[in-house]
mmCIF file with all atom_site columns, C-alpha atoms and ligand atoms in Angstrom:
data_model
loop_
_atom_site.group_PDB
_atom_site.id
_atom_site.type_symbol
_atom_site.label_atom_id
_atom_site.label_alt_id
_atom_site.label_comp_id
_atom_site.label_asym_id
_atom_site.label_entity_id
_atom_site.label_seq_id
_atom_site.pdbx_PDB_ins_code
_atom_site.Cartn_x
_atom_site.Cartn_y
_atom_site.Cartn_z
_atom_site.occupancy
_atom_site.B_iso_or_equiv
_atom_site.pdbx_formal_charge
_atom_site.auth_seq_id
_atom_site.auth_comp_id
_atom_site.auth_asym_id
_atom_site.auth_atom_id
_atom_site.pdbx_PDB_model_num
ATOM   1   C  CA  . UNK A 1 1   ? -0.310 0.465   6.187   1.00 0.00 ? 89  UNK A CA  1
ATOM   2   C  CA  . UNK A 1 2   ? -1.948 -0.391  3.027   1.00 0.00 ? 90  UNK A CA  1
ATOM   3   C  CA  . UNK A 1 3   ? -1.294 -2.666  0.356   1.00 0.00 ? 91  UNK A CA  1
ATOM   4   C  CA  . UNK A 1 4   ? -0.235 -1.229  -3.156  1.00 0.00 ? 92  UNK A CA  1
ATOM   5   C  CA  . UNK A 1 5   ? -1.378 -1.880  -6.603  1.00 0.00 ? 93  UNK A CA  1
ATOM   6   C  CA  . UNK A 1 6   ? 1.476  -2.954  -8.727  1.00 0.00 ? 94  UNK A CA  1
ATOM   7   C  CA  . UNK A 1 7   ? 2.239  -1.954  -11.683 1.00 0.00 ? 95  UNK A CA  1
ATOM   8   C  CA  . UNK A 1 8   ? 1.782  -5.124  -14.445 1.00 0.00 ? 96  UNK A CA  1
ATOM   9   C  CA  . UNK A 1 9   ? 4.013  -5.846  -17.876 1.00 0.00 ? 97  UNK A CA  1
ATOM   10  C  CA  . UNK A 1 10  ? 2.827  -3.183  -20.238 1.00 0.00 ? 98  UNK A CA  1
ATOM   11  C  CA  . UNK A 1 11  ? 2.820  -0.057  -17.910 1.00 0.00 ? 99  UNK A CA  1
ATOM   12  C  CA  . UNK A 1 12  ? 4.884  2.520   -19.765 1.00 0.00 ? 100 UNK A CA  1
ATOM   13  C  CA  . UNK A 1 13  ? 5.874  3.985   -16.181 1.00 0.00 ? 101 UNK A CA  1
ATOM   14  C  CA  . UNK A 1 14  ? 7.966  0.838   -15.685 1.00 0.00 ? 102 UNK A CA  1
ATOM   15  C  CA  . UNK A 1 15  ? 10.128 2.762   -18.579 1.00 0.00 ? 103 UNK A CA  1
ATOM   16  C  CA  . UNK A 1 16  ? 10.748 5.791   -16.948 1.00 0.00 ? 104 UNK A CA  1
ATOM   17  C  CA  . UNK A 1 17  ? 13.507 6.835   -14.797 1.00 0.00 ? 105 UNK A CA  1
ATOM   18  C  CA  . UNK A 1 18  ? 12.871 7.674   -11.228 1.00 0.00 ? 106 UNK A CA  1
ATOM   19  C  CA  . UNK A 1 19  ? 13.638 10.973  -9.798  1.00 0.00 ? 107 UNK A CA  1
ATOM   20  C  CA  . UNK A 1 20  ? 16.194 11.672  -7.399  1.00 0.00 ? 108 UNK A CA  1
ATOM   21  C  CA  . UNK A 1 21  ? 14.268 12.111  -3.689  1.00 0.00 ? 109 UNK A CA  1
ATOM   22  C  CA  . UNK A 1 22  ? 14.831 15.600  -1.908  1.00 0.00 ? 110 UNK A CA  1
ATOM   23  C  CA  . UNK A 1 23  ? 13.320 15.067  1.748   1.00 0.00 ? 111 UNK A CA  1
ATOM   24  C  CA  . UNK A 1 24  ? 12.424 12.297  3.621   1.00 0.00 ? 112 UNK A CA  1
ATOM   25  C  CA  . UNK A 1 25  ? 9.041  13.349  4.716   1.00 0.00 ? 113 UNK A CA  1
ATOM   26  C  CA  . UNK A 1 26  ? 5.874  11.952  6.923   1.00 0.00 ? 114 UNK A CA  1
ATOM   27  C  CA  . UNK A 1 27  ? 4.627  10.659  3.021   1.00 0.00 ? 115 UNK A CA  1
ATOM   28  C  CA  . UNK A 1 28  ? 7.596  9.209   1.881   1.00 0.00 ? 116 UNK A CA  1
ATOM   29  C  CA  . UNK A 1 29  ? 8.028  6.990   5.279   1.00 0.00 ? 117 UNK A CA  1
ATOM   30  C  CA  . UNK A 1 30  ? 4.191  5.893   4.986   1.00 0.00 ? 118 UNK A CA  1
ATOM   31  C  CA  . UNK A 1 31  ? 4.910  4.788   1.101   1.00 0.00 ? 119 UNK A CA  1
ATOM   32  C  CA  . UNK A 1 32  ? 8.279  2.663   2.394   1.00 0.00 ? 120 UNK A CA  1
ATOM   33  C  CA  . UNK A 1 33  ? 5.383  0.983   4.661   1.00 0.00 ? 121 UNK A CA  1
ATOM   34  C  CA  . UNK A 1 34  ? 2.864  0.343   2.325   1.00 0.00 ? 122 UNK A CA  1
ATOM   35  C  CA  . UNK A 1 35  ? 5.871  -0.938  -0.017  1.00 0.00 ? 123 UNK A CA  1
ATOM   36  C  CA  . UNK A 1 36  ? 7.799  -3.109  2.774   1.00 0.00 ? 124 UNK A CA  1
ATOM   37  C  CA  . UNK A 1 37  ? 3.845  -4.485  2.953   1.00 0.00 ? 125 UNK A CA  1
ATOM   38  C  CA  . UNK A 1 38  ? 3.274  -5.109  -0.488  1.00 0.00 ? 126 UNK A CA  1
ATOM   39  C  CA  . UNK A 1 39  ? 6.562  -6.681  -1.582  1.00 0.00 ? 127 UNK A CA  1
ATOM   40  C  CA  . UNK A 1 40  ? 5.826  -9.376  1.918   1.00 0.00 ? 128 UNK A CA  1
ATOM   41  C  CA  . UNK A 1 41  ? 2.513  -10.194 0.481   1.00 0.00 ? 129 UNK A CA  1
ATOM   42  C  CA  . UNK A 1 42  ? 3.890  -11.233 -2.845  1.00 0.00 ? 130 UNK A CA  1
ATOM   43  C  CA  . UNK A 1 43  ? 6.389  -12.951 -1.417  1.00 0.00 ? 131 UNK A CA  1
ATOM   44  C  CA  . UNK A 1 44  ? 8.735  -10.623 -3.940  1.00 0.00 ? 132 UNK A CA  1
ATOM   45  C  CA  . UNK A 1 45  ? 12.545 -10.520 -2.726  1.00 0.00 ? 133 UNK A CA  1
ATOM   46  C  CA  . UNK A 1 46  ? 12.337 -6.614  -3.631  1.00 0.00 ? 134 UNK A CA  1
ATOM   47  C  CA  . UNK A 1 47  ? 10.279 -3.950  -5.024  1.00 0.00 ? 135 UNK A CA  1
ATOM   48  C  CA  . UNK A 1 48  ? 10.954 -0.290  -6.633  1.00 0.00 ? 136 UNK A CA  1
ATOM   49  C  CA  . UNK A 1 49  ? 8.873  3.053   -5.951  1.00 0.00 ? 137 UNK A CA  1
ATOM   50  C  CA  . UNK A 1 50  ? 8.083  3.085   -9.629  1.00 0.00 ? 138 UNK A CA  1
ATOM   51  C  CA  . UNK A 1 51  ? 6.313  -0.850  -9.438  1.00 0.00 ? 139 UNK A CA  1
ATOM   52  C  CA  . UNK A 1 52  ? 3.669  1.187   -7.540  1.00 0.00 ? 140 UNK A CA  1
ATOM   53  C  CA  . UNK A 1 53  ? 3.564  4.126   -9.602  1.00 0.00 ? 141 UNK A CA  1
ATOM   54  C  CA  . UNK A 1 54  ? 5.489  6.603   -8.076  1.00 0.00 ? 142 UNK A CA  1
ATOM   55  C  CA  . UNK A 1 55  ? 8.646  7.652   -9.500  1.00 0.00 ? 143 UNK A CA  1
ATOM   56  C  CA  . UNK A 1 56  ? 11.670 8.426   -7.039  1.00 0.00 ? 144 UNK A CA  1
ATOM   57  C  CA  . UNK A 1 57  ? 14.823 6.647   -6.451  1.00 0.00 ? 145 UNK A CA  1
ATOM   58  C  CA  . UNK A 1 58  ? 13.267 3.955   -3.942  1.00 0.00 ? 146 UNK A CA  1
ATOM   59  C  CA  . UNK A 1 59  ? 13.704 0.561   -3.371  1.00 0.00 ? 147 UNK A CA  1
ATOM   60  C  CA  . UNK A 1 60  ? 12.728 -2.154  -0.657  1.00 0.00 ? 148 UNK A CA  1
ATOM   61  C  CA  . UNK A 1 61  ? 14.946 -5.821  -0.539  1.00 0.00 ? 149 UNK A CA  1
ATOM   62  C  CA  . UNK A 1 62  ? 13.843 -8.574  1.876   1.00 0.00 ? 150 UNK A CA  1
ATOM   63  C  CA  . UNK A 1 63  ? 16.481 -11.413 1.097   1.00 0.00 ? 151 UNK A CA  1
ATOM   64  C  CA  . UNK A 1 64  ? 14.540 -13.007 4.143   1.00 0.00 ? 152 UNK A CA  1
ATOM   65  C  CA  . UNK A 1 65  ? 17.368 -13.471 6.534   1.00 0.00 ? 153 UNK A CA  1
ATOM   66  C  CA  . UNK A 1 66  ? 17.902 -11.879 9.951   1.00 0.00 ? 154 UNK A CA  1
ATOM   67  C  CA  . UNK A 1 67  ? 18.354 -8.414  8.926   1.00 0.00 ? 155 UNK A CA  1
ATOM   68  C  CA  . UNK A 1 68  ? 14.636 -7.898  8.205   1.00 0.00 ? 156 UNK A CA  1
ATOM   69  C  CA  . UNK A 1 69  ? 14.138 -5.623  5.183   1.00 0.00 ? 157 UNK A CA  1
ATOM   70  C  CA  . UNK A 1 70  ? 16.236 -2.980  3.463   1.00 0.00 ? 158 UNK A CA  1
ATOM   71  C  CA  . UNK A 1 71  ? 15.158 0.853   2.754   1.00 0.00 ? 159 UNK A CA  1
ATOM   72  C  CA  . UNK A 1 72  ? 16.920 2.489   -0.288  1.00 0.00 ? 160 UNK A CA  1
ATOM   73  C  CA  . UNK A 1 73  ? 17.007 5.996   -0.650  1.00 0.00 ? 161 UNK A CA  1
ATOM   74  C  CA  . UNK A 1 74  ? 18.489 7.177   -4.058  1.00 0.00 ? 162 UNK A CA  1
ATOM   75  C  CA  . UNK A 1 75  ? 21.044 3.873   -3.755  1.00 0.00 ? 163 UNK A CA  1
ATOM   76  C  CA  . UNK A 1 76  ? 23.868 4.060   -6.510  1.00 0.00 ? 164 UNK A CA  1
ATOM   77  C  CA  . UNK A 1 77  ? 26.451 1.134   -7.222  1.00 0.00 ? 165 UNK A CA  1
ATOM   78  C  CA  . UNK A 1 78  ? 29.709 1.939   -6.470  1.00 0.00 ? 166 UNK A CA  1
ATOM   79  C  CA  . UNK A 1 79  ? 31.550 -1.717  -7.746  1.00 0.00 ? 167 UNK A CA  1
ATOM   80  C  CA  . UNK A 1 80  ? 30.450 -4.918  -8.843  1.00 0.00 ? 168 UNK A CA  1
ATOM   81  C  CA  . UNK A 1 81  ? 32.609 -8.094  -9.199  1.00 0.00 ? 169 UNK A CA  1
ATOM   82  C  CA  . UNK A 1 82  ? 32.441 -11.535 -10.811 1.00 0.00 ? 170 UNK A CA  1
ATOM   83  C  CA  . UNK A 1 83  ? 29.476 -12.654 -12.506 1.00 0.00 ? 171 UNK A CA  1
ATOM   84  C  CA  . UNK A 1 84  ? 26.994 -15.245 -11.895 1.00 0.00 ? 172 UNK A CA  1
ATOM   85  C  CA  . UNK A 1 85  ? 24.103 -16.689 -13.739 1.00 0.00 ? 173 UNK A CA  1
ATOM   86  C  CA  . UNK A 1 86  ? 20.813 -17.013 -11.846 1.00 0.00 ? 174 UNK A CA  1
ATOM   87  C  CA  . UNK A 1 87  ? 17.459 -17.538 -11.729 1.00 0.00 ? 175 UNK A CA  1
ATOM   88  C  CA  . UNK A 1 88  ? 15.240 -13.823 -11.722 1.00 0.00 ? 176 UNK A CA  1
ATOM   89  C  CA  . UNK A 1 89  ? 11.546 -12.989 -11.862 1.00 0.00 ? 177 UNK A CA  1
ATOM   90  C  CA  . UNK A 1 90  ? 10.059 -9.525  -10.274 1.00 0.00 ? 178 UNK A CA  1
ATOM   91  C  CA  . UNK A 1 91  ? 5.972  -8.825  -9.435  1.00 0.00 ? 179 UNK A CA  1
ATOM   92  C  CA  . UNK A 1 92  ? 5.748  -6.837  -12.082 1.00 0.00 ? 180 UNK A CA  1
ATOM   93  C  CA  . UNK A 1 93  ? 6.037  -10.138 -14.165 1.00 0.00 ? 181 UNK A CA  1
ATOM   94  C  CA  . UNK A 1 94  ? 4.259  -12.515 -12.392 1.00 0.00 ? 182 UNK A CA  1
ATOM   95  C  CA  . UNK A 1 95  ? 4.673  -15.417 -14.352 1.00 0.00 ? 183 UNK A CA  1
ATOM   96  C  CA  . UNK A 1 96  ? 8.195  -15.073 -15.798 1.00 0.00 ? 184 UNK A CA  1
ATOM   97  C  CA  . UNK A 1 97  ? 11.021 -16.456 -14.969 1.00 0.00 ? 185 UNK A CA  1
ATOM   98  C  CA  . UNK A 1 98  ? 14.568 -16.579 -16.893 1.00 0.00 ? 186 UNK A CA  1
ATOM   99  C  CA  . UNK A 1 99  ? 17.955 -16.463 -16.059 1.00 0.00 ? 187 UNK A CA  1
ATOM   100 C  CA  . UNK A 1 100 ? 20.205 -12.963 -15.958 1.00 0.00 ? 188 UNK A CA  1
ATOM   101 C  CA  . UNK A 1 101 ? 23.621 -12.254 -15.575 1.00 0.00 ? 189 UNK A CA  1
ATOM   102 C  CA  . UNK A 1 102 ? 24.389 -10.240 -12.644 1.00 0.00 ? 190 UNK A CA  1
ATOM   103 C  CA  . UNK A 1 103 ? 27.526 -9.454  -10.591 1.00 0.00 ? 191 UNK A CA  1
ATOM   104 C  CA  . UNK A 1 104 ? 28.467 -12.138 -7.701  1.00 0.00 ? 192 UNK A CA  1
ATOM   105 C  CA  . UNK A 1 105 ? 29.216 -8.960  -5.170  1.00 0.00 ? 193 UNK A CA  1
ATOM   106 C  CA  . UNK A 1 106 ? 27.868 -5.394  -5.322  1.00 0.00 ? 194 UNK A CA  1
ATOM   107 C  CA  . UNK A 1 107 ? 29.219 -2.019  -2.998  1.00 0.00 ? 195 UNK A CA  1
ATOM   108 C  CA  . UNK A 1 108 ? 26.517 0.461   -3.128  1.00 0.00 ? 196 UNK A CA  1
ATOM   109 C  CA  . UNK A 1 109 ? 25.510 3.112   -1.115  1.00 0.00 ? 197 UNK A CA  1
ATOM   110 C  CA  . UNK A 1 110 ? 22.071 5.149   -0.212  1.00 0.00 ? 198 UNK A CA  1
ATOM   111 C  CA  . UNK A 1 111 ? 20.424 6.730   2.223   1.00 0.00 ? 199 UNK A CA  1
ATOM   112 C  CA  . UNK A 1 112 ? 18.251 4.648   4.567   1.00 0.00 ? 200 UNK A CA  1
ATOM   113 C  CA  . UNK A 1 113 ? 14.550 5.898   5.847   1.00 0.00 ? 201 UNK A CA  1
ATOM   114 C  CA  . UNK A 1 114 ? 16.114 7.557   9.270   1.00 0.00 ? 202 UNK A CA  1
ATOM   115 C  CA  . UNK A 1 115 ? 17.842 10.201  6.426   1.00 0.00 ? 203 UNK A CA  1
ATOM   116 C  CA  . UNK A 1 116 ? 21.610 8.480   6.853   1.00 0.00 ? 204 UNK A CA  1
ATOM   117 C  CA  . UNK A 1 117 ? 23.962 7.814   4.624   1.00 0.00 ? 205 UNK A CA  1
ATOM   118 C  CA  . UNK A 1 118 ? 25.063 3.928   4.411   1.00 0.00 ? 206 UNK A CA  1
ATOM   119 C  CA  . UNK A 1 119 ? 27.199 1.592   2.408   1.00 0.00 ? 207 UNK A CA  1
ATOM   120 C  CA  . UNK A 1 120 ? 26.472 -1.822  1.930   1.00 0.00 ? 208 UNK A CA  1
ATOM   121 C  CA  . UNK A 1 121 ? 28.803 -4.662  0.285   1.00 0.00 ? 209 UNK A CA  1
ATOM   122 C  CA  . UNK A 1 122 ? 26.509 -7.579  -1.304  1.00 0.00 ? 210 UNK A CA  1
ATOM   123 C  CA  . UNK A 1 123 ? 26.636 -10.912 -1.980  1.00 0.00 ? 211 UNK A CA  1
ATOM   124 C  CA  . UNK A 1 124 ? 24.624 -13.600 -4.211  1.00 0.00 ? 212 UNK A CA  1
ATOM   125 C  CA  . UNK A 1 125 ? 21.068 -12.602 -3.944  1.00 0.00 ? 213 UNK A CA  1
ATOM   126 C  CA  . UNK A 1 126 ? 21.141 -9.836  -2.077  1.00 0.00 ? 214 UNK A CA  1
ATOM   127 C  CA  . UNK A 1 127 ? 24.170 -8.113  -4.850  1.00 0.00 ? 215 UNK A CA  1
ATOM   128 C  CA  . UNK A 1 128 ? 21.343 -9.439  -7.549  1.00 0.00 ? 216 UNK A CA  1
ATOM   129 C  CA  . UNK A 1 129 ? 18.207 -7.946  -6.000  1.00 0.00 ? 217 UNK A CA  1
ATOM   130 C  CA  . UNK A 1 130 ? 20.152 -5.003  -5.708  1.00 0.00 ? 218 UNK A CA  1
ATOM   131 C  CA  . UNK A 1 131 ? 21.216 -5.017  -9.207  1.00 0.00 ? 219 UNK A CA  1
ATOM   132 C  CA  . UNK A 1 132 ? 17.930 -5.534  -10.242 1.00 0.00 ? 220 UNK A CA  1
ATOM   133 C  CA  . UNK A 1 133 ? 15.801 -3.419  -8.271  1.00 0.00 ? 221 UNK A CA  1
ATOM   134 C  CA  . UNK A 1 134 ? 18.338 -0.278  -8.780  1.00 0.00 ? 222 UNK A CA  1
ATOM   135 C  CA  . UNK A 1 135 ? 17.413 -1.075  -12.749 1.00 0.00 ? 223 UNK A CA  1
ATOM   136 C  CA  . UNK A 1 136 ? 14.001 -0.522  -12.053 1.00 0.00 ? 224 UNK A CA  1
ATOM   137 C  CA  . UNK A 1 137 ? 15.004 3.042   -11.075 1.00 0.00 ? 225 UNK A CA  1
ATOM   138 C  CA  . UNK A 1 138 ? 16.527 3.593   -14.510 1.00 0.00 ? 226 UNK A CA  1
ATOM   139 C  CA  . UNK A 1 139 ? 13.504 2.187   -16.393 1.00 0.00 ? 227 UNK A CA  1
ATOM   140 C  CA  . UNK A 1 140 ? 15.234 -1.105  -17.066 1.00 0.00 ? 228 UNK A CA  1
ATOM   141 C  CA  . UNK A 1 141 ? 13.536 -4.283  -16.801 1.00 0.00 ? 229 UNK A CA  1
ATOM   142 C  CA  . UNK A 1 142 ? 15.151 -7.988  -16.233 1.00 0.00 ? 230 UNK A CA  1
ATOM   143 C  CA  . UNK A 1 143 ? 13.409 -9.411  -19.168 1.00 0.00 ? 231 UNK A CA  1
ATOM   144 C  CA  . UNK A 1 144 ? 15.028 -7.136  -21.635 1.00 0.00 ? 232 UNK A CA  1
ATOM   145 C  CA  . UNK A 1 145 ? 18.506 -8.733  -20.409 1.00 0.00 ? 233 UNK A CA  1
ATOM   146 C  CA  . UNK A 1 146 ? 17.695 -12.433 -20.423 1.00 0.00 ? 234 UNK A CA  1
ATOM   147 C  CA  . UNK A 1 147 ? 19.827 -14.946 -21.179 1.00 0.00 ? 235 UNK A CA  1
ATOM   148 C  CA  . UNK A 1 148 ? 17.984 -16.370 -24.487 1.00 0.00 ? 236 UNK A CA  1
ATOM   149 C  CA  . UNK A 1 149 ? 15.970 -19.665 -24.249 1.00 0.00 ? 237 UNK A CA  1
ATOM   150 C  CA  . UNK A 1 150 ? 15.986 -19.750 -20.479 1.00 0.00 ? 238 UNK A CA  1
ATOM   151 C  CA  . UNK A 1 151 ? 12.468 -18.084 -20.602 1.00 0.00 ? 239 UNK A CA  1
ATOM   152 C  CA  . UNK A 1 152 ? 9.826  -19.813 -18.157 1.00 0.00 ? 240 UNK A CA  1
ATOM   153 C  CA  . UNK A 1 153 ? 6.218  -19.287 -18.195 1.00 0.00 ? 241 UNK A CA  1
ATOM   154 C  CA  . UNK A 1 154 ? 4.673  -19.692 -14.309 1.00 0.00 ? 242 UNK A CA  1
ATOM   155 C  CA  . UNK A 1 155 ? 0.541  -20.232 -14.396 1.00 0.00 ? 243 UNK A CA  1
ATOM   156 C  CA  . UNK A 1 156 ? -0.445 -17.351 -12.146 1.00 0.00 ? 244 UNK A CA  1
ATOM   157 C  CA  . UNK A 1 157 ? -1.304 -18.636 -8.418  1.00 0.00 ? 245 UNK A CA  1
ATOM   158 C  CA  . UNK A 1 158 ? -4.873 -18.141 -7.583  1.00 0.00 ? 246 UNK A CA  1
ATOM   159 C  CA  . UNK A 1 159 ? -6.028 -16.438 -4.387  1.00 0.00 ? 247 UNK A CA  1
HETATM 160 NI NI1 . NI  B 2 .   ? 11.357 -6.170  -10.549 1.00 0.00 ? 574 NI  B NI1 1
#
């Protein structure tokens, strides 16, 4: 496994939308490893293919509970509900932090890394990691939807 470079503020590939994937090959499991790897050693909550340059509907949440991370192949949101206001950054902005709006519960559905189809219903920070990783997909970025005035700058932690 290897770690990842990831793609800083500025990138125009954080812009783009992600392409749907069509196989689930010997690649494609190797970048979910290097990306499972990357996102632990940032300490990040979640991480899309496109944060590391590669542009297919993928995304990795750790919510650090006892289900150990999620793979998301080409997720969609089926329903949201309720909306809460919390607290959102994302290693592509390392020192940001503002609040968002996102929705208190999330369905969605993708297809996990063994190539099956699954539905998940989300809650809190796992329904806004969701939320905001599957933006990622679409080009979107959390500091474009900020809630004004609640921007935070972070000094950058040094290695
Ligand atoms: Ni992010």
């Amino acid at each position: 496994m290897a770690i990842r470079n990831i793609r800083q503020e500025g990138d125009e590939i954080l812009k783009k939308k992600s392409r749907e994937i069509q196989e689930i090959d010997d690649k494609l499991q190797i970048l979910i490893d290097d990306m499972i790897e990357t996102m632990h050693k940032y300490n990040g909550v979640g991480l899309a293919a496109v944060q590391v340059g590669v542009l297919k509907r993928l995304v990795v949440i750790d919510i650090y509970d006892d289900n150990g991370p999620i793979v998301m192949i080409n997720p969609v949101i089926i329903k949201t509900k309720g909306e809460q206001e919390v607290e959102e950054g994302c290693l592509s902005f390392p020192n940001k932090f503002a609040k968002v709006i996102r929705p208190t519960e999330v369905t969605a559905e993708y297809t996990d890394r063994d190539g099956k189809r699954m539905r998940v219903k989300a809650k809190e920070l796992l329904a806004q990691a969701i939320c905001h990783e599957l933006d990622h997909l679409n080009g979107e970025l959390f500091i474009e939807k900020i809630i004004p005035g609640t921007l935070e700058y972070v000094e950058p932690e040094k290695d």
